[in-house]
Amino acid sequence: MNVNQLLAELERRHPGEGEYLQAVREVLLSVETVYNRHPEFEKLRIAERIVEPDRIFTFKVPWVDDRGNVQVNIGYRVQFNNALGPYKGGLRFHSSVNLSILKFLGFEQIFKNALTTLPMGGAKGGSDFNPRGKSDAEVMRFCQAFMTELWRYIGPETDVPAGDIGVGGREIGYLYGMYRKLARENTGVLTGKGMTFGGSLVRPEATGFGAVYFVRQMLAHAGDTLEGKRIAISGFGNVAWGVALKATELGARVVTISGPDGYVYDPEGLDAEKIDCMLELRASNNDIVSPYAERFPGTEFHAGARPWEVPVDIAMPCATQNELDGEDADRLIANGVRCVAEVSNMGCTPEAIDRLIGRRMLYAPGKAVNAGGVATSGLEMSQNAMKMNWGREEVDRRLHEIMSSIHHACLEFGTESDGYINYMKGANIAGFMKVARSMAEQGIV
Ligand code: GLU
């Protein structure tokens, strides 16, 4: 494989799809050397086949708002690769959603899902609909209209969507209700369901918990612990909440949260009451974090800024792609950061990653760090298939095991000759090689 040639060809075919090309470039550059030791992959053109989605569905989603006006959004499902199992991956509802973003997310999902050890392919979908500021009734009508189109393409053994930005328990409930009605079946066709209709314990917390388990292992491998560490996180959604809960429980101090309006610096660190306040902010539907600073004295709100300027030991971006850039990385390094772990998908720009790896920092990519979310979705699918539920401890134990196995895979494939653990390379090679082998064994399909 010649990476530059392949990328040039992709750029010609998909001009302007910046996020997608960025994600492909990172993976192909990481795997190039190992891949080229396998002439059978080259012969089967595995790289050329893996970078194109199997298929993409695009559909119109018309719905009626509370004032009786007709609204039109666009819905998508990108079924990227199902060599390992049914297509699996979340739905994102956000005004920024476009095909490039969903293709990058779907592509990342293939390798992330491969790392979980569970039999899941990669997919992603969503809409440019933004649930923020919408009433419950509007969200329900939108979800029902979206599912009226989507239901034909998905199924418990075909493609299993879940949540992502803008899609939480409420949206999954409405989507599931409509699917059940149209398909006349009660199955595990979606994950992240409510506990009364097939949801799994620990799924709501799983992305954040898994990320903290992973960071704990990174530190342990470097002879350190989470105890007393100051952590900067971004975002204030479901993922940030899970990280704050677990990190605090394990003795670390989470000193920032952020929203589109800016970030809050809380030198004392979050506690149970403040973590509950994050949930209230989210439920308030305003997309701002400044009320946190008004409520808790001794905290500061920094309008329009990102939390990476605060001196911390650990940075965990939990909001969205490319939210930590080269300058942020320089500032974190200058302030003595020890570890940067992406919890959002592709949270760091390529420049930030270059700086972090160049300086031999502890850095790990989203597809390893945040895989606990989709892994627990896989555990929800297993429980649904068995038509029974595991207890909280059982699910958490399996989540622990999966995160350990991902960490182990990163060590196995990412340890460099000077002993540095290149988690990006490790995660990309481990995930890619598993999918490549599986495609090679299954013929040209
Ligand atoms: N959207 C999450 C992710 O990026 C979860 C996907 C799922 O549970 O299927 O992995």
GROMACS .gro file of C-alpha atoms and ligand atoms in nm:
model
  455
    1MET     CA    1   0.000   0.000   0.000
    2ASN     CA    2   0.119   0.348  -0.084
    3VAL     CA    3  -0.061   0.566   0.172
    4ASN     CA    4  -0.011   0.897  -0.006
    5GLN     CA    5  -0.139   0.759  -0.335
    6LEU     CA    6  -0.439   0.601  -0.167
    7LEU     CA    7  -0.521   0.923   0.018
    8ALA     CA    8  -0.486   1.132  -0.299
    9GLU     CA    9  -0.729   0.900  -0.473
   10LEU     CA   10  -0.975   0.924  -0.181
   11GLU     CA   11  -0.950   1.302  -0.181
   12ARG     CA   12  -1.028   1.308  -0.550
   13ARG     CA   13  -1.331   1.089  -0.492
   14HIS     CA   14  -1.460   1.261  -0.179
   15PRO     CA   15  -1.350   1.624  -0.201
   16GLY     CA   16  -1.411   1.839   0.106
   17GLU     CA   17  -1.474   1.548   0.345
   18GLY     CA   18  -1.207   1.673   0.585
   19GLU     CA   19  -1.293   1.476   0.900
   20TYR     CA   20  -1.327   1.150   0.709
   21LEU     CA   21  -0.994   1.197   0.529
   22GLN     CA   22  -0.828   1.292   0.859
   23ALA     CA   23  -0.946   0.972   1.028
   24VAL     CA   24  -0.839   0.754   0.733
   25ARG     CA   25  -0.498   0.919   0.713
   26GLU     CA   26  -0.426   0.856   1.082
   27VAL     CA   27  -0.514   0.487   1.064
   28LEU     CA   28  -0.336   0.413   0.735
   29LEU     CA   29  -0.014   0.588   0.843
   30SER     CA   30  -0.016   0.388   1.167
   31VAL     CA   31  -0.061   0.051   0.997
   32GLU     CA   32   0.146   0.107   0.681
   33THR     CA   33   0.461  -0.078   0.787
   34VAL     CA   34   0.283  -0.379   0.934
   35TYR     CA   35   0.037  -0.395   0.644
   36ASN     CA   36   0.314  -0.399   0.387
   37ARG     CA   37   0.454  -0.713   0.547
   38HIS     CA   38   0.138  -0.892   0.427
   39PRO     CA   39   0.141  -0.927   0.048
   40GLU     CA   40  -0.189  -1.116   0.071
   41PHE     CA   41  -0.359  -0.798   0.200
   42GLU     CA   42  -0.216  -0.598  -0.087
   43LYS     CA   43  -0.336  -0.860  -0.338
   44LEU     CA   44  -0.689  -0.851  -0.191
   45ARG     CA   45  -0.677  -0.469  -0.178
   46ILE     CA   46  -0.789  -0.474   0.183
   47ALA     CA   47  -0.687  -0.110   0.246
   48GLU     CA   48  -0.875   0.018  -0.060
   49ARG     CA   49  -1.181  -0.183   0.046
   50ILE     CA   50  -1.176  -0.093   0.415
   51VAL     CA   51  -1.173   0.285   0.360
   52GLU     CA   52  -1.502   0.289   0.165
   53PRO     CA   53  -1.830   0.229   0.351
   54ASP     CA   54  -2.030  -0.073   0.240
   55ARG     CA   55  -2.327   0.155   0.181
   56ILE     CA   56  -2.479   0.486   0.291
   57PHE     CA   57  -2.847   0.563   0.336
   58THR     CA   58  -2.962   0.926   0.318
   59PHE     CA   59  -3.322   1.020   0.376
   60LYS     CA   60  -3.548   1.318   0.429
   61VAL     CA   61  -3.704   1.360   0.774
   62PRO     CA   62  -4.010   1.588   0.765
   63TRP     CA   63  -4.182   1.664   1.096
   64VAL     CA   64  -4.413   1.924   1.251
   65ASP     CA   65  -4.293   2.155   1.532
   66ASP     CA   66  -4.505   2.278   1.825
   67ARG     CA   67  -4.621   2.584   1.635
   68GLY     CA   68  -4.753   2.371   1.352
   69ASN     CA   69  -4.467   2.456   1.115
   70VAL     CA   70  -4.326   2.184   0.892
   71GLN     CA   71  -3.952   2.120   0.947
   72VAL     CA   72  -3.722   1.923   0.719
   73ASN     CA   73  -3.401   1.755   0.836
   74ILE     CA   74  -3.168   1.503   0.674
   75GLY     CA   75  -3.111   1.156   0.817
   76TYR     CA   76  -2.817   0.924   0.748
   77ARG     CA   77  -2.691   0.577   0.823
   78VAL     CA   78  -2.339   0.484   0.714
   79GLN     CA   79  -2.295   0.105   0.722
   80PHE     CA   80  -1.918   0.090   0.706
   81ASN     CA   81  -1.796  -0.265   0.760
   82ASN     CA   82  -1.957  -0.582   0.894
   83ALA     CA   83  -1.671  -0.831   0.863
   84LEU     CA   84  -1.673  -0.897   1.240
   85GLY     CA   85  -2.044  -0.881   1.316
   86PRO     CA   86  -2.362  -0.677   1.264
   87TYR     CA   87  -2.307  -0.308   1.191
   88LYS     CA   88  -2.290  -0.125   1.523
   89GLY     CA   89  -2.251   0.237   1.619
   90GLY     CA   90  -2.435   0.540   1.746
   91LEU     CA   91  -2.663   0.806   1.604
   92ARG     CA   92  -2.561   1.171   1.639
   93PHE     CA   93  -2.826   1.446   1.636
   94HIS     CA   94  -2.652   1.783   1.607
   95SER     CA   95  -2.670   2.078   1.370
   96SER     CA   96  -2.310   2.017   1.259
   97VAL     CA   97  -2.383   1.663   1.132
   98ASN     CA   98  -2.286   1.597   0.771
   99LEU     CA   99  -2.163   1.301   0.571
  100SER     CA  100  -1.793   1.367   0.634
  101ILE     CA  101  -1.847   1.360   1.011
  102LEU     CA  102  -2.056   1.043   1.001
  103LYS     CA  103  -1.805   0.872   0.771
  104PHE     CA  104  -1.517   0.957   1.006
  105LEU     CA  105  -1.718   0.828   1.301
  106GLY     CA  106  -1.822   0.512   1.117
  107PHE     CA  107  -1.463   0.446   1.008
  108GLU     CA  108  -1.330   0.488   1.365
  109GLN     CA  109  -1.610   0.266   1.490
  110ILE     CA  110  -1.485  -0.033   1.285
  111PHE     CA  111  -1.154  -0.046   1.472
  112LYS     CA  112  -1.293   0.054   1.810
  113ASN     CA  113  -1.548  -0.225   1.791
  114ALA     CA  114  -1.278  -0.469   1.681
  115LEU     CA  115  -1.077  -0.376   1.993
  116THR     CA  116  -1.369  -0.456   2.227
  117THR     CA  117  -1.323  -0.831   2.152
  118LEU     CA  118  -1.700  -0.853   2.081
  119PRO     CA  119  -1.842  -0.947   1.738
  120MET     CA  120  -1.950  -0.608   1.608
  121GLY     CA  121  -1.899  -0.431   1.275
  122GLY     CA  122  -1.878  -0.054   1.238
  123ALA     CA  123  -2.148   0.202   1.148
  124LYS     CA  124  -2.271   0.549   1.237
  125GLY     CA  125  -2.571   0.760   1.160
  126GLY     CA  126  -2.765   1.063   1.264
  127SER     CA  127  -2.919   1.387   1.154
  128ASP     CA  128  -2.861   1.760   1.144
  129PHE     CA  129  -3.158   1.788   1.382
  130ASN     CA  130  -3.056   1.953   1.711
  131PRO     CA  131  -3.259   1.836   2.017
  132ARG     CA  132  -3.136   2.135   2.224
  133GLY     CA  133  -3.417   2.385   2.280
  134LYS     CA  134  -3.682   2.146   2.143
  135SER     CA  135  -3.977   2.030   2.351
  136ASP     CA  136  -4.022   1.665   2.446
  137ALA     CA  137  -4.309   1.637   2.201
  138GLU     CA  138  -4.096   1.778   1.918
  139VAL     CA  139  -3.812   1.537   1.996
  140MET     CA  140  -4.062   1.249   1.994
  141ARG     CA  141  -4.212   1.349   1.660
  142PHE     CA  142  -3.869   1.391   1.506
  143CYS     CA  143  -3.750   1.050   1.636
  144GLN     CA  144  -4.064   0.883   1.504
  145ALA     CA  145  -4.022   1.044   1.161
  146PHE     CA  146  -3.651   0.945   1.156
  147MET     CA  147  -3.731   0.583   1.245
  148THR     CA  148  -4.009   0.564   0.983
  149GLU     CA  149  -3.726   0.570   0.728
  150LEU     CA  150  -3.444   0.402   0.919
  151TRP     CA  151  -3.626   0.088   1.035
  152ARG     CA  152  -3.601  -0.084   0.694
  153TYR     CA  153  -3.221  -0.085   0.708
  154ILE     CA  154  -3.159  -0.200   1.065
  155GLY     CA  155  -3.227  -0.511   1.275
  156PRO     CA  156  -3.083  -0.700   1.574
  157GLU     CA  157  -2.867  -0.919   1.346
  158THR     CA  158  -2.809  -0.654   1.077
  159ASP     CA  159  -2.737  -0.312   1.220
  160VAL     CA  160  -2.779  -0.196   1.581
  161PRO     CA  161  -2.774   0.182   1.637
  162ALA     CA  162  -2.727   0.351   1.976
  163GLY     CA  163  -2.668   0.700   2.116
  164ASP     CA  164  -2.400   0.961   2.054
  165ILE     CA  165  -2.404   1.342   2.086
  166GLY     CA  166  -2.769   1.457   2.111
  167VAL     CA  167  -2.904   1.103   2.140
  168GLY     CA  168  -2.951   0.977   2.496
  169GLY     CA  169  -3.200   0.761   2.681
  170ARG     CA  170  -3.498   0.978   2.587
  171GLU     CA  171  -3.427   0.969   2.212
  172ILE     CA  172  -3.345   0.596   2.216
  173GLY     CA  173  -3.680   0.534   2.391
  174TYR     CA  174  -3.877   0.718   2.122
  175LEU     CA  175  -3.676   0.556   1.841
  176TYR     CA  176  -3.726   0.211   1.992
  177GLY     CA  177  -4.100   0.265   2.039
  178MET     CA  178  -4.142   0.347   1.670
  179TYR     CA  179  -3.922   0.059   1.554
  180ARG     CA  180  -4.119  -0.187   1.767
  181LYS     CA  181  -4.443  -0.064   1.617
  182LEU     CA  182  -4.324  -0.075   1.255
  183ALA     CA  183  -4.131  -0.402   1.270
  184ARG     CA  184  -4.374  -0.572   1.510
  185GLU     CA  185  -4.091  -0.716   1.717
  186ASN     CA  186  -3.925  -0.660   2.054
  187THR     CA  187  -3.555  -0.719   2.002
  188GLY     CA  188  -3.217  -0.569   2.081
  189VAL     CA  189  -3.226  -0.353   1.767
  190LEU     CA  190  -3.102  -0.047   1.957
  191THR     CA  191  -2.875  -0.022   2.261
  192GLY     CA  192  -2.884   0.228   2.542
  193LYS     CA  193  -3.247   0.133   2.600
  194GLY     CA  194  -3.436   0.204   2.923
  195MET     CA  195  -3.399  -0.055   3.200
  196THR     CA  196  -3.764  -0.162   3.170
  197PHE     CA  197  -3.738  -0.263   2.803
  198GLY     CA  198  -3.408  -0.441   2.759
  199GLY     CA  199  -3.146  -0.184   2.861
  200SER     CA  200  -2.827  -0.291   3.039
  201LEU     CA  201  -2.716  -0.173   3.379
  202VAL     CA  202  -2.397   0.038   3.360
  203ARG     CA  203  -2.458   0.134   2.991
  204PRO     CA  204  -2.530   0.503   3.076
  205GLU     CA  205  -2.205   0.532   3.272
  206ALA     CA  206  -1.999   0.294   3.059
  207THR     CA  207  -1.814   0.531   2.823
  208GLY     CA  208  -1.691   0.748   3.111
  209PHE     CA  209  -1.622   0.458   3.348
  210GLY     CA  210  -1.435   0.265   3.080
  211ALA     CA  211  -1.227   0.574   2.998
  212VAL     CA  212  -1.123   0.614   3.361
  213TYR     CA  213  -1.038   0.241   3.388
  214PHE     CA  214  -0.821   0.282   3.080
  215VAL     CA  215  -0.642   0.591   3.212
  216ARG     CA  216  -0.583   0.412   3.542
  217GLN     CA  217  -0.408   0.135   3.347
  218MET     CA  218  -0.200   0.381   3.146
  219LEU     CA  219  -0.083   0.541   3.469
  220ALA     CA  220  -0.024   0.206   3.641
  221HIS     CA  221   0.191   0.092   3.350
  222ALA     CA  222   0.395   0.411   3.394
  223GLY     CA  223   0.421   0.344   3.770
  224ASP     CA  224   0.163   0.603   3.877
  225THR     CA  225  -0.194   0.621   4.013
  226LEU     CA  226  -0.504   0.840   3.981
  227GLU     CA  227  -0.500   0.932   4.350
  228GLY     CA  228  -0.491   1.311   4.395
  229LYS     CA  229  -0.448   1.386   4.023
  230ARG     CA  230  -0.604   1.702   3.880
  231ILE     CA  231  -0.808   1.631   3.570
  232ALA     CA  232  -0.942   1.875   3.309
  233ILE     CA  233  -1.242   1.746   3.119
  234SER     CA  234  -1.443   1.920   2.848
  235GLY     CA  235  -1.814   1.885   2.785
  236PHE     CA  236  -2.093   1.832   3.035
  237GLY     CA  237  -2.291   1.554   2.869
  238ASN     CA  238  -2.327   1.186   2.941
  239VAL     CA  239  -1.963   1.100   2.877
  240ALA     CA  240  -1.821   1.385   3.088
  241TRP     CA  241  -2.063   1.286   3.366
  242GLY     CA  242  -1.941   0.923   3.369
  243VAL     CA  243  -1.576   1.034   3.378
  244ALA     CA  244  -1.643   1.280   3.662
  245LEU     CA  245  -1.827   1.016   3.868
  246LYS     CA  246  -1.563   0.745   3.840
  247ALA     CA  247  -1.254   0.968   3.854
  248THR     CA  248  -1.385   1.134   4.169
  249GLU     CA  249  -1.470   0.798   4.324
  250LEU     CA  250  -1.113   0.682   4.257
  251GLY     CA  251  -0.960   0.982   4.435
  252ALA     CA  252  -0.883   1.220   4.146
  253ARG     CA  253  -0.997   1.583   4.131
  254VAL     CA  254  -1.194   1.693   3.824
  255VAL     CA  255  -1.137   2.069   3.802
  256THR     CA  256  -1.308   2.174   3.478
  257ILE     CA  257  -1.619   2.117   3.271
  258SER     CA  258  -1.713   2.303   2.954
  259GLY     CA  259  -1.992   2.388   2.712
  260PRO     CA  260  -2.033   2.585   2.391
  261ASP     CA  261  -2.033   2.905   2.605
  262GLY     CA  262  -1.692   2.848   2.772
  263TYR     CA  263  -1.551   2.650   3.064
  264VAL     CA  264  -1.582   2.643   3.440
  265TYR     CA  265  -1.269   2.611   3.658
  266ASP     CA  266  -1.343   2.459   3.997
  267PRO     CA  267  -1.016   2.442   4.198
  268GLU     CA  268  -1.173   2.228   4.473
  269GLY     CA  269  -1.290   1.970   4.221
  270LEU     CA  270  -1.631   1.821   4.155
  271ASP     CA  271  -1.822   1.634   4.424
  272ALA     CA  272  -2.155   1.449   4.426
  273GLU     CA  273  -2.364   1.767   4.444
  274LYS     CA  274  -2.170   1.933   4.164
  275ILE     CA  275  -2.191   1.623   3.947
  276ASP     CA  276  -2.570   1.630   3.996
  277CYS     CA  277  -2.559   1.994   3.888
  278MET     CA  278  -2.406   1.879   3.556
  279LEU     CA  279  -2.715   1.663   3.504
  280GLU     CA  280  -2.943   1.959   3.581
  281LEU     CA  281  -2.756   2.180   3.334
  282ARG     CA  282  -2.797   1.913   3.068
  283ALA     CA  283  -3.168   1.873   3.143
  284SER     CA  284  -3.221   2.251   3.131
  285ASN     CA  285  -3.183   2.233   2.751
  286ASN     CA  286  -2.982   2.558   2.723
  287ASP     CA  287  -2.640   2.421   2.626
  288ILE     CA  288  -2.451   2.644   2.872
  289VAL     CA  289  -2.231   2.571   3.176
  290SER     CA  290  -2.202   2.925   3.321
  291PRO     CA  291  -2.484   2.867   3.578
  292TYR     CA  292  -2.248   2.621   3.753
  293ALA     CA  293  -2.009   2.906   3.838
  294GLU     CA  294  -2.298   3.124   3.961
  295ARG     CA  295  -2.412   2.848   4.193
  296PHE     CA  296  -2.080   2.741   4.348
  297PRO     CA  297  -1.865   3.017   4.503
  298GLY     CA  298  -1.491   2.985   4.448
  299THR     CA  299  -1.536   2.865   4.089
  300GLU     CA  300  -1.463   3.070   3.778
  301PHE     CA  301  -1.639   3.086   3.442
  302HIS     CA  302  -1.418   3.162   3.140
  303ALA     CA  303  -1.639   3.270   2.851
  304GLY     CA  304  -1.547   3.148   2.504
  305ALA     CA  305  -1.234   2.962   2.622
  306ARG     CA  306  -1.133   2.595   2.638
  307PRO     CA  307  -1.028   2.418   2.957
  308TRP     CA  308  -0.682   2.319   2.826
  309GLU     CA  309  -0.524   2.637   2.967
  310VAL     CA  310  -0.566   2.516   3.327
  311PRO     CA  311  -0.256   2.342   3.474
  312VAL     CA  312  -0.355   1.976   3.528
  313ASP     CA  313  -0.201   1.630   3.545
  314ILE     CA  314  -0.450   1.469   3.309
  315ALA     CA  315  -0.660   1.608   3.022
  316MET     CA  316  -0.964   1.416   2.902
  317PRO     CA  317  -1.150   1.579   2.611
  318CYS     CA  318  -1.512   1.454   2.636
  319ALA     CA  319  -1.698   1.685   2.397
  320THR     CA  320  -1.640   1.646   2.022
  321GLN     CA  321  -1.386   1.598   1.741
  322ASN     CA  322  -1.081   1.824   1.702
  323GLU     CA  323  -1.147   2.003   2.032
  324LEU     CA  324  -0.781   2.001   2.142
  325ASP     CA  325  -0.535   2.148   1.892
  326GLY     CA  326  -0.158   2.190   1.861
  327GLU     CA  327  -0.150   2.508   2.069
  328ASP     CA  328  -0.361   2.348   2.341
  329ALA     CA  329  -0.121   2.054   2.347
  330ASP     CA  330   0.179   2.290   2.377
  331ARG     CA  331   0.012   2.472   2.666
  332LEU     CA  332  -0.078   2.149   2.846
  333ILE     CA  333   0.278   2.021   2.806
  334ALA     CA  334   0.424   2.352   2.928
  335ASN     CA  335   0.193   2.330   3.231
  336GLY     CA  336   0.326   1.983   3.314
  337VAL     CA  337   0.045   1.754   3.193
  338ARG     CA  338   0.122   1.386   3.241
  339CYS     CA  339  -0.147   1.217   3.033
  340VAL     CA  340  -0.391   1.314   2.756
  341ALA     CA  341  -0.667   1.060   2.693
  342GLU     CA  342  -0.926   1.128   2.424
  343VAL     CA  343  -1.273   1.034   2.537
  344SER     CA  344  -1.444   1.211   2.247
  345ASN     CA  345  -1.394   1.051   1.907
  346MET     CA  346  -1.086   1.208   1.738
  347GLY     CA  347  -1.077   1.472   2.014
  348CYS     CA  348  -0.721   1.584   1.925
  349THR     CA  349  -0.615   1.739   1.595
  350PRO     CA  350  -0.326   1.572   1.407
  351GLU     CA  351  -0.101   1.862   1.518
  352ALA     CA  352  -0.188   1.798   1.885
  353ILE     CA  353  -0.115   1.426   1.847
  354ASP     CA  354   0.220   1.501   1.679
  355ARG     CA  355   0.319   1.727   1.968
  356LEU     CA  356   0.212   1.477   2.234
  357ILE     CA  357   0.374   1.173   2.075
  358GLY     CA  358   0.677   1.378   1.968
  359ARG     CA  359   0.732   1.471   2.334
  360ARG     CA  360   0.681   1.108   2.439
  361MET     CA  361   0.376   1.195   2.650
  362LEU     CA  362   0.118   0.943   2.768
  363TYR     CA  363  -0.145   0.987   2.496
  364ALA     CA  364  -0.425   0.750   2.392
  365PRO     CA  365  -0.681   0.784   2.112
  366GLY     CA  366  -1.060   0.776   2.145
  367LYS     CA  367  -1.100   0.440   1.980
  368ALA     CA  368  -0.919   0.280   2.274
  369VAL     CA  369  -1.019   0.512   2.559
  370ASN     CA  370  -1.392   0.542   2.486
  371ALA     CA  371  -1.454   0.185   2.367
  372GLY     CA  372  -1.624   0.098   2.698
  373GLY     CA  373  -1.945   0.260   2.572
  374VAL     CA  374  -1.991   0.046   2.264
  375ALA     CA  375  -1.849  -0.256   2.449
  376THR     CA  376  -2.129  -0.228   2.703
  377SER     CA  377  -2.371  -0.190   2.412
  378GLY     CA  378  -2.234  -0.525   2.295
  379LEU     CA  379  -2.305  -0.665   2.642
  380GLU     CA  380  -2.660  -0.526   2.614
  381MET     CA  381  -2.697  -0.714   2.284
  382SER     CA  382  -2.577  -1.036   2.449
  383GLN     CA  383  -2.830  -0.997   2.730
  384ASN     CA  384  -3.109  -0.921   2.481
  385ALA     CA  385  -3.019  -1.229   2.276
  386MET     CA  386  -3.032  -1.444   2.590
  387LYS     CA  387  -3.352  -1.269   2.698
  388MET     CA  388  -3.214  -1.205   3.045
  389ASN     CA  389  -3.031  -0.935   3.243
  390TRP     CA  390  -2.699  -0.938   3.423
  391GLY     CA  391  -2.652  -0.757   3.752
  392ARG     CA  392  -2.448  -0.437   3.783
  393GLU     CA  393  -2.139  -0.616   3.912
  394GLU     CA  394  -2.138  -0.867   3.628
  395VAL     CA  395  -2.157  -0.594   3.361
  396ASP     CA  396  -1.893  -0.381   3.536
  397ARG     CA  397  -1.662  -0.682   3.570
  398ARG     CA  398  -1.688  -0.751   3.196
  399LEU     CA  399  -1.631  -0.382   3.118
  400HIS     CA  400  -1.314  -0.395   3.329
  401GLU     CA  401  -1.194  -0.705   3.146
  402ILE     CA  402  -1.258  -0.548   2.806
  403MET     CA  403  -1.074  -0.226   2.892
  404SER     CA  404  -0.779  -0.433   3.021
  405SER     CA  405  -0.772  -0.633   2.704
  406ILE     CA  406  -0.769  -0.313   2.493
  407HIS     CA  407  -0.485  -0.177   2.704
  408HIS     CA  408  -0.299  -0.503   2.658
  409ALA     CA  409  -0.350  -0.487   2.278
  410CYS     CA  410  -0.208  -0.131   2.277
  411LEU     CA  411   0.102  -0.251   2.463
  412GLU     CA  412   0.145  -0.548   2.232
  413PHE     CA  413   0.121  -0.351   1.907
  414GLY     CA  414   0.231  -0.006   2.022
  415THR     CA  415   0.552  -0.057   2.222
  416GLU     CA  416   0.836   0.114   2.034
  417SER     CA  417   1.205   0.023   2.039
  418ASP     CA  418   1.283   0.287   2.305
  419GLY     CA  419   1.008   0.143   2.529
  420TYR     CA  420   0.762   0.429   2.460
  421ILE     CA  421   0.401   0.310   2.435
  422ASN     CA  422   0.249   0.459   2.121
  423TYR     CA  423  -0.116   0.393   2.208
  424MET     CA  424  -0.235   0.542   1.880
  425LYS     CA  425  -0.027   0.303   1.676
  426GLY     CA  426  -0.112   0.012   1.905
  427ALA     CA  427  -0.487   0.067   1.887
  428ASN     CA  428  -0.486   0.127   1.511
  429ILE     CA  429  -0.274  -0.178   1.431
  430ALA     CA  430  -0.459  -0.415   1.667
  431GLY     CA  431  -0.801  -0.308   1.539
  432PHE     CA  432  -0.706  -0.291   1.172
  433MET     CA  433  -0.525  -0.626   1.156
  434LYS     CA  434  -0.819  -0.807   1.313
  435VAL     CA  435  -1.063  -0.667   1.057
  436ALA     CA  436  -0.816  -0.717   0.769
  437ARG     CA  437  -0.763  -1.084   0.857
  438SER     CA  438  -1.134  -1.140   0.885
  439MET     CA  439  -1.196  -0.976   0.544
  440ALA     CA  440  -0.917  -1.181   0.387
  441GLU     CA  441  -1.069  -1.507   0.515
  442GLN     CA  442  -1.417  -1.417   0.387
  443GLY     CA  443  -1.333  -1.350   0.020
  444ILE     CA  444  -1.412  -1.053  -0.199
  445VAL     CA  445  -1.759  -0.945  -0.087
  446GLU     N1  446  -2.154   0.654   2.009
  446GLU     C1  447  -2.075   0.568   2.094
  446GLU     C2  448  -1.939   0.552   2.031
  446GLU     O1  449  -1.887   0.645   1.974
  446GLU     C3  450  -2.146   0.439   2.130
  446GLU     C4  451  -2.189   0.353   2.015
  446GLU     C5  452  -2.271   0.230   2.055
  446GLU     O2  453  -2.293   0.208   2.173
  446GLU     O3  454  -2.310   0.160   1.962
  446GLU     O4  455  -1.874   0.451   2.041
   0.00000   0.00000   0.00000
